[in-house]
């Protein structure tokens, strides 16, 4: 196999070695061929809206990605909060349907973690 994933193909995690144990919480093992495991090249967003249609919460993953580029941290986090990035359940549907092969689910995770860390840091300053 080219890649082994513990869990499903959209939300599972890559096993870095075939020596990793299978534990009681392992719910699936997905084996991909070398061809299927190669990183796909992504292109610019074509604004088709498929990611929004696929999202169970009707979030806009492309806006999360744009927001991550805002230089001012407070503005960036305010925008992510406004877009409700915390509602993302990281199901991976947005990346799965994207015809441009954009890493939307990965960017959503980065945005969610950044906002969570920012809020935690702000809370410690009070």
CSV table of C-alpha atoms in Angstrom, one decimal:
chain,number,residue,atom,x,y,z
A,1,UNK,CA,0.0,0.0,0.0
A,2,UNK,CA,1.0,3.6,-0.6
A,3,UNK,CA,-0.7,4.9,2.6
A,4,UNK,CA,-2.5,3.4,5.5
A,5,UNK,CA,-5.2,5.4,7.2
A,6,UNK,CA,-6.7,4.6,10.6
A,7,UNK,CA,-10.3,5.7,10.3
A,8,UNK,CA,-12.2,6.7,7.2
A,9,UNK,CA,-10.6,8.3,4.1
A,10,UNK,CA,-12.0,11.8,5.0
A,11,UNK,CA,-11.3,12.1,8.7
A,12,UNK,CA,-8.8,9.4,9.5
A,13,UNK,CA,-5.2,9.9,10.3
A,14,UNK,CA,-2.2,8.5,8.5
A,15,UNK,CA,-0.4,5.6,10.1
A,16,UNK,CA,3.3,6.4,9.9
A,17,UNK,CA,4.4,2.8,10.3
A,18,UNK,CA,2.8,-0.6,9.8
A,19,UNK,CA,4.0,-1.4,13.3
A,20,UNK,CA,1.4,1.0,14.9
A,21,UNK,CA,-1.0,-1.0,17.0
A,22,UNK,CA,-4.7,-1.5,16.4
A,23,UNK,CA,-6.5,-0.5,19.5
A,24,UNK,CA,-10.2,-0.8,20.6
A,25,UNK,CA,-10.9,2.7,19.3
A,26,UNK,CA,-9.7,1.9,15.8
A,27,UNK,CA,-12.9,1.9,13.8
A,28,UNK,CA,-11.5,1.3,10.3
A,29,UNK,CA,-8.3,0.8,8.4
A,30,UNK,CA,-8.1,2.3,4.9
A,31,UNK,CA,-5.3,1.1,2.6
A,32,UNK,CA,-4.6,3.3,-0.5
A,33,UNK,CA,-2.5,2.3,-3.5
A,34,UNK,CA,0.6,4.4,-4.3
A,35,UNK,CA,-1.2,6.1,-7.1
A,36,UNK,CA,-4.2,7.0,-4.9
A,37,UNK,CA,-2.0,8.2,-2.0
A,38,UNK,CA,0.0,10.8,-4.0
A,39,UNK,CA,-0.7,14.4,-3.2
A,40,UNK,CA,-3.0,16.0,-5.7
A,41,UNK,CA,-2.0,19.3,-7.2
A,42,UNK,CA,-4.5,22.0,-6.3
A,43,UNK,CA,-5.4,25.1,-8.3
A,44,UNK,CA,-7.1,28.4,-7.6
A,45,UNK,CA,-10.6,28.4,-6.2
A,46,UNK,CA,-13.2,28.6,-9.0
A,47,UNK,CA,-15.9,29.8,-6.7
A,48,UNK,CA,-18.3,27.0,-7.6
A,49,UNK,CA,-19.8,26.7,-4.1
A,50,UNK,CA,-19.6,23.0,-3.9
A,51,UNK,CA,-17.8,23.2,-0.5
A,52,UNK,CA,-20.7,25.2,1.0
A,53,UNK,CA,-23.3,22.9,-0.4
A,54,UNK,CA,-21.5,19.9,1.0
A,55,UNK,CA,-21.0,21.4,4.5
A,56,UNK,CA,-23.5,20.1,7.0
A,57,UNK,CA,-23.4,23.6,8.7
A,58,UNK,CA,-23.4,25.6,5.4
A,59,UNK,CA,-20.1,27.1,6.4
A,60,UNK,CA,-17.8,28.8,3.8
A,61,UNK,CA,-14.4,27.1,3.9
A,62,UNK,CA,-12.9,29.4,1.3
A,63,UNK,CA,-13.5,32.4,3.5
A,64,UNK,CA,-11.7,30.6,6.4
A,65,UNK,CA,-8.7,30.3,4.1
A,66,UNK,CA,-8.9,34.0,3.1
A,67,UNK,CA,-9.2,35.0,6.7
A,68,UNK,CA,-6.0,33.1,7.6
A,69,UNK,CA,-4.1,35.6,5.4
A,70,UNK,CA,-5.2,38.7,7.3
A,71,UNK,CA,-2.0,40.1,8.9
A,72,UNK,CA,-3.5,41.7,12.0
A,73,UNK,CA,-4.1,38.9,14.5
A,74,UNK,CA,-7.0,40.5,16.2
A,75,UNK,CA,-8.8,41.2,12.9
A,76,UNK,CA,-8.0,37.7,11.7
A,77,UNK,CA,-9.5,36.1,14.8
A,78,UNK,CA,-12.5,38.4,14.8
A,79,UNK,CA,-13.2,37.4,11.1
A,80,UNK,CA,-12.9,33.7,11.9
A,81,UNK,CA,-15.3,34.1,14.9
A,82,UNK,CA,-17.7,36.0,12.6
A,83,UNK,CA,-17.6,33.2,10.1
A,84,UNK,CA,-18.3,30.6,12.9
A,85,UNK,CA,-15.2,28.5,12.1
A,86,UNK,CA,-15.7,26.7,15.5
A,87,UNK,CA,-18.9,25.1,14.1
A,88,UNK,CA,-16.7,23.1,11.6
A,89,UNK,CA,-16.9,19.4,12.5
A,90,UNK,CA,-13.9,18.6,10.3
A,91,UNK,CA,-15.9,16.0,8.3
A,92,UNK,CA,-13.8,16.7,5.2
A,93,UNK,CA,-16.7,16.9,2.8
A,94,UNK,CA,-15.6,20.3,1.6
A,95,UNK,CA,-12.2,19.0,0.5
A,96,UNK,CA,-13.8,15.8,-1.0
A,97,UNK,CA,-16.1,17.7,-3.4
A,98,UNK,CA,-13.6,20.5,-4.3
A,99,UNK,CA,-12.9,20.3,-8.1
A,100,UNK,CA,-9.8,22.5,-7.5
A,101,UNK,CA,-8.4,19.9,-5.0
A,102,UNK,CA,-7.9,22.6,-2.4
A,103,UNK,CA,-6.9,21.5,1.2
A,104,UNK,CA,-10.0,23.1,2.7
A,105,UNK,CA,-10.5,20.7,5.6
A,106,UNK,CA,-6.8,21.1,6.6
A,107,UNK,CA,-7.2,24.9,6.5
A,108,UNK,CA,-10.4,24.7,8.5
A,109,UNK,CA,-8.6,22.7,11.2
A,110,UNK,CA,-5.7,25.3,11.2
A,111,UNK,CA,-8.2,28.1,11.5
A,112,UNK,CA,-10.2,26.4,14.3
A,113,UNK,CA,-7.0,25.7,16.3
A,114,UNK,CA,-5.7,29.2,15.8
A,115,UNK,CA,-9.0,30.7,17.1
A,116,UNK,CA,-9.1,28.3,20.1
A,117,UNK,CA,-5.5,29.1,21.0
A,118,UNK,CA,-6.1,32.8,20.6
A,119,UNK,CA,-9.1,32.7,22.9
A,120,UNK,CA,-7.2,30.6,25.5
A,121,UNK,CA,-4.3,33.1,25.4
A,122,UNK,CA,-6.7,36.1,25.8
A,123,UNK,CA,-8.4,34.3,28.8
A,124,UNK,CA,-5.0,33.9,30.6
A,125,UNK,CA,-4.4,37.7,30.2
A,126,UNK,CA,-7.5,38.6,32.2
